[in-house]
Short mmCIF file of C-alpha atoms in Angstrom, two decimals:
data_model
loop_
_atom_site.label_atom_id
_atom_site.label_comp_id
_atom_site.label_asym_id
_atom_site.label_seq_id
_atom_site.Cartn_x
_atom_site.Cartn_y
_atom_site.Cartn_z
CA MET A 9 87.44 102.99 94.49
CA ILE A 10 84.14 104.79 93.76
CA TYR A 11 82.68 102.53 91.07
CA ALA A 12 84.19 99.06 91.54
CA PHE A 13 83.89 98.10 95.21
CA PRO A 14 84.03 95.28 96.21
CA HIS A 15 84.86 93.74 92.86
CA ASP A 16 88.08 92.95 91.02
CA GLU A 17 88.61 95.56 88.34
CA LEU A 18 87.11 98.78 87.05
CA LYS A 19 85.21 99.30 83.77
CA PRO A 20 85.95 103.02 83.35
CA LEU A 21 83.69 103.79 80.37
CA THR A 22 80.50 102.49 81.96
CA ARG A 23 81.73 103.18 85.50
CA THR A 24 80.95 99.67 86.61
CA PHE A 25 83.07 96.63 87.48
CA THR A 26 84.13 93.19 86.37
CA ASP A 27 84.52 89.99 88.32
CA SER A 28 84.97 87.68 85.34
CA LEU A 29 88.77 87.64 85.36
CA SER A 30 89.96 84.79 83.17
CA GLU A 31 93.30 84.91 84.98
CA LEU A 32 92.07 84.74 88.54
CA GLY A 33 88.47 83.69 88.87
CA ASN A 34 86.58 85.30 91.75
CA LEU A 35 88.00 85.71 95.23
CA LYS A 36 85.47 85.47 98.03
CA LEU A 37 84.63 88.53 100.10
CA GLU A 38 82.62 88.23 103.28
CA HIS A 39 80.72 90.61 105.58
CA LEU A 40 81.16 93.56 103.23
CA PRO A 41 80.80 96.94 104.92
CA GLN A 42 78.29 99.05 103.04
CA ASP A 43 80.20 102.31 103.52
CA TYR A 44 83.65 101.22 102.38
CA ASN A 45 84.80 102.21 98.91
CA GLY A 46 87.32 99.59 97.83
CA SER A 47 88.09 96.89 95.29
CA ALA A 48 89.48 93.44 96.03
CA LEU A 49 92.08 92.66 93.37
CA THR A 50 92.87 96.26 92.50
CA LEU A 51 93.04 97.08 96.21
CA ILE A 52 95.60 94.32 96.82
CA GLU A 53 97.58 95.44 93.79
CA SER A 54 97.55 99.07 94.98
CA LEU A 55 98.76 98.58 98.56
CA SER A 56 102.42 99.38 97.93
CA SER A 57 101.43 102.28 95.66
CA LEU A 58 99.59 103.84 98.60
CA ILE A 59 102.78 103.71 100.68
CA ILE A 60 104.89 105.17 97.87
CA LEU A 61 102.35 108.00 97.57
CA GLY A 62 102.58 108.55 101.33
CA ASN A 63 98.89 107.77 101.88
CA HIS A 64 99.32 105.80 105.08
CA THR A 65 95.74 106.36 106.23
CA GLU A 66 94.25 104.71 103.15
CA PHE A 67 96.85 101.94 103.38
CA GLU A 68 95.77 101.22 106.96
CA ARG A 69 92.09 101.14 106.00
CA ALA A 70 92.87 98.74 103.13
CA VAL A 71 94.93 96.41 105.31
CA PHE A 72 92.23 96.07 107.96
CA TRP A 73 89.46 95.68 105.40
CA LEU A 74 91.30 92.89 103.58
CA SER A 75 92.15 91.11 106.83
CA GLU A 76 88.47 91.09 107.79
CA ASN A 77 86.92 90.26 104.43
CA LEU A 78 89.27 88.37 102.13
CA ASN A 79 88.88 84.59 102.14
CA PHE A 80 90.63 82.13 99.81
CA ASP A 81 88.50 79.12 100.75
CA VAL A 82 86.47 79.43 97.58
CA ASP A 83 85.63 77.11 94.69
CA ALA A 84 87.52 79.14 92.07
CA ARG A 85 89.90 78.03 89.32
CA VAL A 86 92.72 80.56 89.20
CA ASN A 87 95.83 80.98 87.09
CA LEU A 88 98.80 80.14 89.30
CA PHE A 89 101.18 82.63 87.71
CA GLU A 90 98.77 85.56 87.73
CA CYS A 91 97.51 84.86 91.23
CA ASN A 92 101.11 84.55 92.44
CA ILE A 93 102.40 87.83 91.02
CA ARG A 94 99.24 89.84 91.70
CA VAL A 95 97.70 88.53 94.91
CA LEU A 96 100.47 86.67 96.75
CA GLY A 97 103.06 89.25 95.73
CA GLY A 98 100.79 92.11 96.72
CA LEU A 99 100.09 90.61 100.15
CA VAL A 100 103.71 89.71 100.91
CA SER A 101 104.99 93.12 99.85
CA ALA A 102 102.29 94.97 101.79
CA HIS A 103 103.02 92.89 104.90
CA ILE A 104 106.66 93.93 104.77
CA LEU A 105 105.67 97.57 104.33
CA ALA A 106 103.15 97.32 107.18
CA THR A 107 105.89 96.12 109.55
CA ASP A 108 108.20 98.98 108.60
CA SER A 109 109.06 101.10 111.63
CA THR A 110 108.07 104.27 109.76
CA ILE A 111 104.46 103.08 109.36
CA ARG A 112 102.20 103.99 112.26
CA PHE A 113 98.77 102.37 112.49
CA VAL A 114 96.21 104.61 114.19
CA GLN A 115 92.95 102.63 114.19
CA GLY A 116 94.40 99.38 115.49
CA SER A 117 97.47 97.15 115.64
CA TYR A 118 98.92 95.24 112.75
CA MET A 119 99.24 91.59 113.80
CA ASN A 120 100.59 90.03 110.60
CA GLN A 121 97.11 89.73 109.10
CA LEU A 122 98.36 90.03 105.53
CA LEU A 123 101.07 87.44 106.08
CA ILE A 124 98.47 85.03 107.45
CA LEU A 125 96.42 85.53 104.28
CA ALA A 126 99.53 85.10 102.12
CA LYS A 127 100.48 81.83 103.82
CA ASP A 128 96.95 80.51 103.39
CA LEU A 129 97.11 81.33 99.68
CA GLY A 130 100.58 79.84 99.32
CA GLN A 131 99.44 76.57 100.85
CA ARG A 132 96.65 76.41 98.29
CA PHE A 133 99.25 76.73 95.52
CA LEU A 134 101.27 73.69 96.61
CA PRO A 135 99.06 70.95 95.04
CA ALA A 136 99.83 72.47 91.63
CA PHE A 137 103.46 71.35 92.02
CA GLU A 138 102.56 67.69 92.57
CA THR A 139 103.54 66.52 89.07
CA PRO A 140 106.06 63.94 87.82
CA THR A 141 108.32 66.79 86.71
CA SER A 142 107.81 69.15 89.69
CA LEU A 143 106.66 71.72 87.12
CA PRO A 144 103.36 73.24 88.36
CA TYR A 145 100.03 73.17 86.61
CA ALA A 146 99.04 76.53 85.16
CA TRP A 147 95.62 76.39 86.84
CA ILE A 148 94.61 75.47 90.38
CA ASN A 149 91.29 75.45 92.22
CA LEU A 150 91.78 77.24 95.52
CA LYS A 151 89.37 74.93 97.34
CA HIS A 152 89.82 71.56 95.62
CA GLY A 153 93.36 71.67 94.19
CA VAL A 154 94.08 70.44 90.68
CA MET A 155 90.85 69.57 88.89
CA VAL A 156 90.24 66.35 86.97
CA ASN A 157 91.28 66.66 83.30
CA GLU A 158 93.08 69.93 84.01
CA THR A 159 95.25 71.13 81.13
CA THR A 160 98.89 70.11 81.42
CA GLU A 161 100.15 72.95 79.22
CA THR A 162 101.92 75.89 80.82
CA SER A 163 104.39 78.58 79.85
CA THR A 164 108.02 79.17 80.73
CA SER A 165 107.00 82.26 82.69
CA GLY A 166 104.18 80.34 84.33
CA CYS A 167 106.44 77.80 86.00
CA GLY A 168 109.71 79.78 86.10
CA SER A 169 108.55 83.06 87.65
CA LEU A 170 107.41 82.03 91.11
CA ILE A 171 110.63 82.19 93.11
CA LEU A 172 110.48 85.80 94.33
CA GLU A 173 107.03 85.73 95.91
CA MET A 174 107.18 82.13 97.18
CA GLY A 175 110.78 82.53 98.31
CA ALA A 176 109.90 85.67 100.25
CA LEU A 177 106.92 83.88 101.79
CA SER A 178 109.20 81.11 103.05
CA ARG A 179 111.68 83.59 104.52
CA LEU A 180 108.87 85.46 106.32
CA THR A 181 107.02 82.40 107.65
CA GLY A 182 109.92 80.02 108.23
CA ASP A 183 108.09 77.43 106.15
CA PRO A 184 110.50 76.18 103.43
CA ARG A 185 107.84 74.43 101.34
CA PHE A 186 107.00 77.44 99.19
CA GLU A 187 110.56 78.32 98.17
CA SER A 188 111.45 74.66 97.72
CA ALA A 189 108.54 74.05 95.36
CA ALA A 190 109.36 77.12 93.26
CA LEU A 191 113.08 76.27 93.18
CA ARG A 192 112.49 72.65 92.14
CA ALA A 193 110.32 73.87 89.28
CA LEU A 194 112.92 76.43 88.24
CA ARG A 195 115.73 73.87 88.28
CA ARG A 196 113.70 71.41 86.24
CA LEU A 197 112.81 74.11 83.73
CA TRP A 198 116.47 75.12 83.40
CA SER A 199 117.44 71.50 82.77
CA MET A 200 115.16 71.58 79.72
CA ARG A 201 117.13 74.32 77.97
CA SER A 202 118.73 73.63 74.60
CA SER A 203 122.46 73.41 73.91
CA LEU A 204 122.23 77.11 72.98
CA ASN A 205 120.94 77.94 76.50
CA LEU A 206 117.56 78.87 75.04
CA LEU A 207 114.13 77.82 76.26
CA GLY A 208 110.82 77.48 74.45
CA THR A 209 107.55 79.19 75.26
CA THR A 210 105.12 76.42 76.29
CA LEU A 211 105.58 72.93 77.72
CA ASP A 212 103.77 69.96 79.22
CA VAL A 213 104.07 69.67 83.01
CA GLU A 214 103.34 65.94 83.03
CA THR A 215 105.84 64.83 80.38
CA GLY A 216 108.38 67.63 80.62
CA GLU A 217 108.34 68.02 76.83
CA TRP A 218 108.32 71.30 74.95
CA ILE A 219 105.18 72.20 73.01
CA GLU A 220 106.30 75.48 71.42
CA TYR A 221 109.99 75.71 70.50
CA SER A 222 109.91 79.27 69.23
CA SER A 223 110.78 81.76 71.91
CA GLY A 224 111.90 85.31 72.61
CA ILE A 225 111.91 87.82 75.47
CA GLY A 226 108.19 88.62 75.29
CA ALA A 227 104.95 86.92 76.30
CA GLY A 228 105.30 83.51 77.90
CA VAL A 229 109.01 83.89 78.71
CA ASP A 230 109.72 87.47 79.80
CA SER A 231 109.54 87.23 83.60
CA PHE A 232 111.60 84.00 83.60
CA TYR A 233 114.70 86.02 82.71
CA GLU A 234 113.69 88.81 85.07
CA TYR A 235 113.29 86.49 88.04
CA LEU A 236 116.60 84.69 87.55
CA TYR A 237 118.52 87.90 88.07
CA LYS A 238 116.24 89.43 90.69
CA ALA A 239 116.31 86.18 92.69
CA HIS A 240 120.10 86.42 92.67
CA ILE A 241 119.85 89.96 94.08
CA LEU A 242 117.18 89.07 96.63
CA PHE A 243 118.53 85.78 97.94
CA GLY A 244 122.23 85.92 97.04
CA LYS A 245 122.39 82.46 95.47
CA GLU A 246 125.16 82.06 92.90
CA GLU A 247 123.00 79.37 91.26
CA TYR A 248 120.58 82.03 90.05
CA TRP A 249 123.44 84.12 88.72
CA ARG A 250 124.92 81.23 86.73
CA MET A 251 121.53 80.48 85.19
CA PHE A 252 120.96 84.11 84.30
CA GLN A 253 124.41 84.66 82.85
CA SER A 254 124.03 81.74 80.45
CA ALA A 255 120.46 82.69 79.56
CA TYR A 256 121.34 86.36 78.98
CA LEU A 257 124.21 85.55 76.67
CA GLY A 258 121.95 83.18 74.77
CA VAL A 259 119.40 85.96 74.28
CA GLN A 260 122.02 88.44 73.11
CA LYS A 261 123.46 85.92 70.66
CA TYR A 262 120.33 84.51 69.08
CA PHE A 263 117.46 86.96 69.63
CA ARG A 264 119.14 90.33 69.19
CA TYR A 265 119.27 92.02 65.81
CA GLY A 266 120.72 95.50 66.21
CA PRO A 267 118.49 97.26 68.78
CA TRP A 268 115.61 94.82 68.22
CA TYR A 269 114.89 91.35 69.59
CA HIS A 270 113.14 88.86 67.34
CA GLU A 271 111.97 85.35 68.21
CA ALA A 272 113.95 82.23 67.36
CA ASP A 273 113.83 78.44 67.54
CA MET A 274 115.38 77.30 70.82
CA ARG A 275 117.01 74.32 69.08
CA THR A 276 118.75 76.10 66.23
CA GLY A 277 118.77 79.80 67.09
CA LYS A 278 117.21 80.57 63.70
CA ALA A 279 114.80 83.50 63.59
CA THR A 280 111.11 82.58 63.52
CA TYR A 281 109.06 85.75 64.05
CA TRP A 282 110.28 89.29 63.40
CA GLN A 283 108.04 91.18 65.75
CA LEU A 284 108.13 93.56 68.68
CA THR A 285 105.68 92.98 71.51
CA SER A 286 104.85 95.48 74.21
CA LEU A 287 105.90 93.05 76.93
CA GLN A 288 109.46 93.10 75.54
CA ALA A 289 109.78 96.69 76.74
CA PHE A 290 110.75 95.38 80.20
CA TRP A 291 114.08 94.16 78.82
CA PRO A 292 115.97 97.49 78.91
CA GLY A 293 115.04 97.82 82.58
CA LEU A 294 116.49 94.40 83.31
CA GLN A 295 119.63 95.30 81.37
CA VAL A 296 120.04 98.36 83.59
CA LEU A 297 120.14 96.09 86.65
CA VAL A 298 122.81 94.00 84.91
CA GLY A 299 124.75 97.16 84.10
CA ASP A 300 124.42 96.81 80.33
CA ILE A 301 123.38 100.45 79.89
CA THR A 302 124.45 100.88 76.27
CA ALA A 303 122.37 97.94 75.08
CA ALA A 304 119.45 99.03 77.28
CA ASN A 305 119.44 102.54 75.86
CA SER A 306 119.62 101.27 72.29
CA SER A 307 116.52 99.06 72.63
CA HIS A 308 114.61 101.55 74.77
CA ARG A 309 114.87 104.24 72.09
CA GLU A 310 113.28 101.91 69.54
CA PHE A 311 110.31 101.28 71.83
CA VAL A 312 109.96 105.02 72.34
CA HIS A 313 110.01 105.50 68.56
CA VAL A 314 107.09 103.07 68.14
CA TRP A 315 105.22 104.71 71.04
CA LYS A 316 105.55 108.13 69.41
CA LYS A 317 104.51 106.70 66.04
CA TYR A 318 101.13 105.58 67.40
CA GLY A 319 100.74 107.63 70.57
CA VAL A 320 100.84 104.44 72.68
CA LEU A 321 102.64 101.09 72.34
CA PRO A 322 100.74 98.47 70.29
CA GLU A 323 100.64 94.94 71.65
CA ARG A 324 102.47 93.57 68.60
CA TYR A 325 104.46 95.36 65.88
CA LEU A 326 105.82 93.64 62.79
CA LEU A 327 109.49 94.54 62.43
CA ASP A 328 109.87 93.24 58.90
CA HIS A 329 106.96 95.35 57.61
CA GLN A 330 107.19 98.25 60.10
CA ILE A 331 103.45 98.09 60.73
CA VAL A 332 101.19 97.18 63.63
CA HIS A 333 99.98 93.57 63.77
CA PRO A 334 96.56 93.37 62.04
CA THR A 335 94.82 91.55 64.92
CA GLU A 336 96.82 92.73 67.96
CA LYS A 337 96.42 96.49 67.75
CA TYR A 338 95.44 97.05 71.36
CA TYR A 339 97.21 98.77 74.25
CA PRO A 340 95.95 97.60 77.66
CA LEU A 341 97.78 100.33 79.64
CA ARG A 342 100.89 98.18 80.02
CA PRO A 343 103.71 99.42 82.31
CA GLU A 344 106.87 97.98 80.73
CA LEU A 345 108.03 101.08 78.83
CA ALA A 346 107.48 103.30 81.86
CA GLU A 347 109.38 100.77 83.97
CA SER A 348 112.43 100.75 81.70
CA THR A 349 112.33 104.55 81.45
CA PHE A 350 112.43 104.77 85.24
CA TYR A 351 115.42 102.41 85.51
CA LEU A 352 117.37 104.14 82.76
CA TYR A 353 116.87 107.53 84.38
CA GLN A 354 118.02 106.15 87.72
CA ALA A 355 121.16 104.78 86.06
CA THR A 356 122.07 107.76 83.89
CA LYS A 357 120.21 110.83 85.24
CA ASP A 358 119.85 111.82 81.59
CA PRO A 359 116.96 114.34 81.45
CA TRP A 360 115.87 112.83 78.13
CA TYR A 361 114.25 110.01 80.07
CA ILE A 362 112.25 112.55 82.07
CA GLU A 363 111.02 113.91 78.74
CA VAL A 364 110.03 110.38 77.69
CA GLY A 365 108.10 109.95 80.93
CA GLU A 366 106.36 113.25 80.40
CA SER A 367 105.41 112.15 76.88
CA ILE A 368 103.94 108.90 78.25
CA VAL A 369 101.90 110.79 80.85
CA LYS A 370 100.57 113.19 78.21
CA SER A 371 99.60 110.32 75.92
CA LEU A 372 97.76 108.50 78.72
CA ASN A 373 95.85 111.65 79.62
CA LEU A 374 95.10 112.50 76.00
CA TYR A 375 94.05 109.10 74.67
CA THR A 376 92.99 106.90 77.61
CA ARG A 377 91.67 109.13 80.38
CA VAL A 378 87.88 109.11 80.74
CA ASN A 379 85.48 110.28 83.43
CA GLY A 380 85.54 106.89 85.14
CA GLY A 381 89.29 106.25 85.06
CA PHE A 382 91.69 105.17 82.32
CA ALA A 383 90.49 102.91 79.52
CA SER A 384 92.50 100.41 77.51
CA VAL A 385 92.97 101.14 73.81
CA ARG A 386 91.31 98.58 71.55
CA ASP A 387 92.92 99.84 68.33
CA VAL A 388 96.00 102.09 68.36
CA THR A 389 95.38 103.17 64.76
CA SER A 390 92.00 104.70 65.59
CA MET A 391 92.35 105.14 69.37
CA GLN A 392 89.08 103.31 69.90
CA LEU A 393 88.78 102.56 73.61
CA GLU A 394 87.87 99.40 75.51
CA ASP A 395 85.95 99.32 78.80
CA HIS A 396 88.71 97.87 80.99
CA GLN A 397 91.26 99.24 83.44
CA HIS A 398 93.58 96.40 84.45
CA SER A 399 94.77 96.28 88.03
CA PHE A 400 98.40 96.49 86.86
CA PHE A 401 97.75 100.04 85.66
CA LEU A 402 97.75 101.21 89.28
CA ALA A 403 100.20 98.56 90.51
CA GLU A 404 102.86 99.31 87.89
CA THR A 405 102.21 101.89 85.18
CA CYS A 406 101.28 104.73 87.52
CA LYS A 407 103.84 103.61 90.11
CA TYR A 408 106.84 103.69 87.77
CA LEU A 409 105.77 107.00 86.28
CA TYR A 410 105.41 108.49 89.76
CA LEU A 411 108.83 107.15 90.84
CA LEU A 412 110.39 108.59 87.70
CA PHE A 413 109.48 112.10 88.88
CA ASP A 414 109.71 111.52 92.64
CA ASP A 415 112.07 108.75 93.75
CA THR A 416 111.96 109.59 97.46
CA PHE A 417 110.71 106.11 98.34
CA TRP A 418 113.32 104.42 96.16
CA ALA A 419 116.27 106.63 97.11
CA SER A 420 116.35 105.76 100.79
CA ARG A 421 115.71 102.02 100.46
CA ASN A 422 117.10 98.97 98.70
CA TYR A 423 114.23 97.13 97.02
CA VAL A 424 113.68 94.73 94.17
CA PHE A 425 110.40 95.15 92.33
CA THR A 426 108.57 92.00 91.31
CA THR A 427 107.26 91.64 87.77
CA GLU A 428 103.98 93.12 89.04
CA GLY A 429 105.72 96.12 90.62
CA HIS A 430 105.53 94.96 94.25
CA PRO A 431 108.66 96.00 96.23
CA LEU A 432 110.59 93.37 98.21
CA PRO A 433 113.51 94.49 100.40
CA VAL A 434 117.05 93.26 99.84
CA LEU A 435 117.97 91.93 103.28
CA ARG A 436 121.26 90.46 104.48
CA ASP A 437 119.32 87.89 106.50
CA TRP A 438 117.74 86.55 103.30
CA HIS A 439 121.12 85.90 101.68
CA ASP A 440 122.71 82.50 102.02
CA ARG A 441 126.00 84.33 101.69
CA LEU A 442 127.26 87.44 99.97
CA PRO A 443 128.75 86.60 96.56
CA GLU A 444 132.53 86.91 96.71
CA ALA A 445 132.61 89.26 93.73
CA TYR A 446 130.71 91.85 95.80
CA ILE A 447 133.14 91.82 98.75
CA PRO A 448 135.46 94.86 98.45
CA SER A 449 138.52 92.95 99.67
CA ASN A 450 138.28 90.76 96.58
CA TRP A 451 138.06 93.59 94.06
CA THR A 452 141.82 94.06 93.67
CA TYR A 453 142.09 91.32 91.07
CA VAL A 454 140.01 93.37 88.65
CA LYS A 455 142.93 95.73 88.13
CA ASP A 456 145.12 93.00 86.70
CA ASP A 457 145.79 94.06 83.10
CA MET A 458 145.33 90.72 81.38
CA GLN A 459 142.38 89.75 83.56
CA THR A 460 140.57 92.99 82.72
CA ARG A 461 141.16 92.63 79.03
CA ARG A 462 140.32 88.96 78.74
CA ALA A 463 137.12 88.79 80.83
CA SER A 464 133.70 90.29 80.31
CA SER A 465 132.10 92.46 82.95
CA MET A 466 129.30 89.90 83.25
CA SER A 467 131.71 87.07 84.08
CA LEU A 468 133.24 89.28 86.78
CA GLN A 469 129.81 90.37 88.03
CA LEU A 470 130.62 94.03 87.51
CA CYS A 471 128.94 96.86 85.63
CA PRO A 472 130.67 97.52 82.30
CA ALA A 473 131.65 101.04 83.41
CA THR A 474 133.74 99.67 86.29
CA MET A 475 135.89 97.75 83.84
CA LEU A 476 137.49 100.98 82.62
CA ASP A 477 140.69 102.15 84.28
CA SER A 478 141.06 105.93 84.09
CA TRP A 479 144.83 105.64 84.39
CA ARG A 480 145.25 103.27 81.45
CA PRO A 481 143.96 103.69 77.89
CA ALA A 482 141.85 100.68 76.92
CA PRO A 483 139.15 99.79 74.42
CA PRO A 484 135.75 100.75 75.85
CA ILE A 485 133.63 98.04 77.46
CA GLU A 486 130.46 98.45 75.41
CA SER A 487 128.21 95.82 76.96
CA ALA A 488 128.04 93.24 79.71
CA CYS A 489 129.31 90.45 77.47
CA HIS A 490 131.98 92.50 75.65
CA ILE A 491 135.58 91.27 75.81
CA PRO A 492 137.97 93.58 73.92
CA ASP A 493 140.55 92.15 71.54
CA SER A 494 144.03 91.77 73.03
CA ARG A 495 145.36 94.60 70.88
CA SER A 496 143.72 97.96 70.24
CA ASP A 497 144.53 97.69 66.51
CA HIS A 498 142.68 94.31 66.41
CA ARG A 499 145.74 92.48 65.02
CA CYS A 500 146.04 88.83 66.01
CA LEU A 501 148.05 85.66 65.63
CA THR A 502 145.45 83.18 66.90
CA ASP A 503 141.79 83.17 67.92
CA GLU A 504 142.92 83.53 71.54
CA ASP A 505 143.94 87.12 70.74
CA CYS A 506 140.32 87.99 69.87
CA GLY A 507 137.50 88.89 72.22
CA VAL A 508 133.71 88.81 72.23
CA ASP A 509 131.63 91.15 70.07
CA SER A 510 129.69 93.71 72.13
CA THR A 511 126.55 93.69 69.97
CA SER A 512 126.00 90.02 69.21
CA CYS A 513 127.96 88.52 72.14
CA ARG A 514 129.60 86.14 69.63
CA ARG A 515 133.21 85.08 69.87
CA ARG A 516 135.48 86.90 67.39
CA SER A 517 138.12 84.93 65.47
CA CYS A 518 141.44 85.64 63.77
CA SER A 519 141.39 85.86 59.97
CA VAL A 520 144.11 84.56 57.66
CA SER A 521 145.28 88.17 57.25
CA GLY A 522 145.72 88.52 61.01
CA TYR A 523 142.73 90.64 62.07
CA CYS A 524 140.03 89.89 64.65
CA GLY A 525 136.44 89.92 63.45
CA LEU A 526 133.19 88.00 63.11
CA TRP A 527 134.54 85.83 60.35
CA GLN A 528 132.79 82.62 61.36
CA PHE A 529 129.01 82.28 61.39
CA SER A 530 127.00 79.47 62.93
#
């Protein structure tokens, strides 16, 4: 706020700013007041954080400044995905917060200024979806649309992680074009999955063909999985649930190796790269939302182990050699580990997660804090710093750490956080209908003995813990996909007597000696 106004992001070492964002280009600011200390992109990203902190005065100043100065009619080539999650998501979320009855504006009246800006931006996104496949271009010029000879390559996240922000924009404005465009793209992307329910990393939006078949839960794919489930929560569509259920089981079957997740070929399920990436650290948080706490805790502890090994989390870590990647040693203040820590504490109230959060805070203060802010780490082995503080540091990293220690905002509300940490409320009016599995009158069937034993918690849309009957001894439900064997001693006559393995999510089979196990391998 002191050094970067009115530019996009802070350079904390030199106490200057940067406008050369490769993701976003430059947004146009007009009639800049000389006495206002603010920053365009970082300011947009920080709006909801101001509310969570209880700083309503600064939130009001930011809202009115943006409404008077931000203009999207600019000749700038921006990344659709990044602009969607950062700018559109920030504006939509802040609009909802600004209309909350607990927010009182003192200097003027809020007249939907942020929503007007969000709709203008959303309309400028729409030309990107005008492709033969309905999959959007990765880059769009805010003034001129898709440029001549624009690249046709995009990522799975890039075209499959738009539904929350654009769906919310449609619900708020009554204009269905935004949600329809995002949903068409998502459906087309899902139709391109392999027979194993896996997707690749990059594809061509003109031909609908995959470019990179190797995939995982990290960069290029991560938020696709996140948005399938969160869209189900936010909008209540069973279609999103069915997509997520199939995709989640595919991940657990083909990417998971113990507590780790490697990358694999979407066509065969064979492992391709044995590496951990910092972006994968979001996965335990998503598993908490699913109710798969055991699996979430297992993976989260491995990320914490790597964090403690280096003091921060390297961008890429080679699992097969147990060393940091030689060329991707940096840590750009990413939020994913803090995010998962927050969710796991909310689910378990285990004080160990508070200790993890405290360790993260101490590391950030020890290694990255400088006089001008917080600097990214260029090399985790030497702790050499880089002159960049990404806007997501305030939008997510600090937000999740704050909520870990003070969840007042979260405790009294029902929100879904976007992949950029912007809260969107779960509203009955936004649901097409409430899923039948969540209606209490329909819960009685869960107590049926055979039904409970022969179905996974995921197929019943229940947390694994609710599958346990205190009045009847039963094998523990260890994960969302786990189906116990018919008998507690694992004896069997046919494959039908065997369940689904909790770790690999693979179907168990009956051996010639009459015991259930993972005897068959594909």
